[in-house]
Amino acid sequence: RGQVVFVTSVAADGPYEGGAGYCGAKAAERMIAGTMRLELVDQPVRIAEISPGMVRTEEFSLTRYEGDAERAEQVYAGVAEPLTAEDIAECVAWVASRPAHVNIERLTVRPRAQAAQHKVHRVLD
């Protein structure tokens, strides 16, 4: 019995400006997960995908904005509680802990303030 968990992104659902590489890579990961699920259906292996929305990490926005810390910080400006890496780790653990006959195909996880990839509630001073 086995479990493969892909951590993709809601960026796999659609493009955003400046996100060609990231959106494309995450969409490709989603296709790989789906293909593996089809090809291994007769094996005791579960293939799951966790698709996070806005997760505040030190590296992501800095990489996206090529080290521009001020611009990177604006991604999370006014968002009361973006997700954390720990939130996603808990999702991975939950998916992996399901009974062997249960496969969580895709779990989309967003902070409550993010209704869609492009719609984020912000409270600014």
Coordinates of C-alpha atoms in Angstrom, one line a residue:
R1 CA 0.0 0.0 0.0
G2 CA 1.2 3.4 -0.8
Q3 CA 0.4 7.1 -0.9
V4 CA 1.6 9.8 -3.2
V5 CA 0.6 13.4 -2.3
F6 CA 1.2 16.2 -4.8
V7 CA 1.2 19.8 -3.4
T8 CA 0.0 21.8 -6.3
S9 CA -1.7 25.2 -6.2
V10 CA -4.8 27.0 -7.1
A11 CA -2.5 28.6 -9.7
A12 CA -3.1 25.4 -11.6
D13 CA -6.8 26.5 -12.1
G14 CA -5.9 29.6 -14.1
P15 CA -3.3 32.1 -15.1
Y16 CA -2.2 35.3 -13.5
E17 CA 0.2 38.0 -14.7
G18 CA 3.8 37.1 -14.2
G19 CA 2.9 33.5 -13.3
A20 CA 3.4 31.6 -16.6
G21 CA 6.1 29.3 -15.2
Y22 CA 4.5 28.7 -11.8
C23 CA 1.0 28.2 -13.2
G24 CA 2.3 26.0 -15.9
A25 CA 4.3 23.9 -13.6
K26 CA 1.4 23.4 -11.1
A27 CA -1.0 22.5 -13.9
A28 CA 1.5 20.0 -15.2
E29 CA 1.8 18.5 -11.7
R30 CA -2.0 18.2 -11.6
M31 CA -1.9 16.3 -15.0
I32 CA 0.8 14.0 -13.7
A33 CA -1.2 13.2 -10.6
G34 CA -4.3 12.4 -12.7
T35 CA -2.3 10.3 -15.1
M36 CA -0.7 8.3 -12.2
R37 CA -4.2 7.8 -10.7
L38 CA -5.4 6.3 -14.0
E39 CA -2.3 4.2 -14.6
L40 CA -2.1 2.8 -11.0
V41 CA -5.8 2.2 -10.5
D42 CA -5.1 -1.6 -10.2
Q43 CA -2.4 -1.0 -7.6
P44 CA -2.8 -0.4 -3.8
V45 CA -1.5 3.2 -4.3
R46 CA -3.5 6.3 -3.5
I47 CA -2.7 9.5 -5.5
A48 CA -3.8 12.7 -3.9
E49 CA -3.4 16.4 -4.7
I50 CA -3.5 19.3 -2.2
S51 CA -4.1 22.6 -3.9
P52 CA -3.4 25.5 -1.6
G53 CA -4.4 29.1 -2.1
M54 CA -2.6 32.0 -0.4
V55 CA 0.1 30.5 1.9
R56 CA 2.4 32.9 3.6
T57 CA 6.0 31.7 3.4
E58 CA 9.2 33.6 3.4
E59 CA 10.4 32.3 0.0
F60 CA 7.4 32.3 -2.3
S61 CA 6.7 36.0 -2.8
L62 CA 10.3 36.9 -2.6
T63 CA 11.1 34.5 -5.4
R64 CA 8.0 35.7 -7.4
Y65 CA 9.2 39.3 -7.2
E66 CA 12.9 38.5 -7.6
G67 CA 14.0 39.4 -4.1
D68 CA 11.9 42.7 -3.8
A69 CA 10.9 42.3 -0.1
E70 CA 8.6 45.4 -0.1
R71 CA 6.6 44.1 -3.2
A72 CA 6.6 40.6 -1.8
E73 CA 5.1 41.8 1.5
Q74 CA 2.3 43.5 -0.3
V75 CA 0.9 40.1 -1.4
Y76 CA -0.2 39.5 2.2
A77 CA -1.1 43.1 3.1
G78 CA -4.4 43.4 4.9
V79 CA -5.0 39.7 4.9
A80 CA -5.8 38.8 8.5
E81 CA -4.8 35.1 8.4
P82 CA -3.2 33.7 5.2
L83 CA -2.5 30.0 5.4
T84 CA 0.8 28.8 6.8
A85 CA 3.1 25.9 5.7
E86 CA 1.9 24.2 8.9
D87 CA -1.7 24.3 7.7
I88 CA -0.7 22.5 4.5
A89 CA 1.4 20.0 6.4
E90 CA -1.7 19.2 8.5
C91 CA -3.7 18.6 5.3
V92 CA -1.0 16.3 4.0
A93 CA -1.1 14.3 7.2
W94 CA -5.0 14.2 7.2
V95 CA -5.0 12.9 3.5
A96 CA -2.4 10.3 4.3
S97 CA -4.2 9.1 7.4
R98 CA -7.5 8.2 5.6
P99 CA -8.4 4.5 5.5
A100 CA -6.7 2.6 2.6
H101 CA -9.9 2.4 0.6
V102 CA -10.4 6.2 0.7
N103 CA -8.5 8.4 -1.8
I104 CA -8.8 12.2 -1.5
E105 CA -8.3 13.1 -5.2
R106 CA -8.0 16.8 -4.8
L107 CA -8.3 19.0 -1.7
T108 CA -8.4 22.8 -2.3
V109 CA -7.5 24.8 0.7
R110 CA -7.7 28.6 1.0
P111 CA -7.7 31.0 3.8
R112 CA -11.2 32.2 4.6
A113 CA -10.4 35.6 3.2
Q114 CA -9.6 34.2 -0.2
A115 CA -12.8 33.4 -2.1
A116 CA -11.0 32.7 -5.4
Q117 CA -7.5 33.1 -6.8
H118 CA -8.2 36.7 -7.7
K119 CA -10.6 37.6 -4.9
V120 CA -9.0 38.3 -1.5
H121 CA -10.6 40.3 1.3
R122 CA -8.2 42.8 2.7
V123 CA -8.5 45.2 5.6
L124 CA -6.1 48.1 5.0
D125 CA -5.5 51.1 7.3

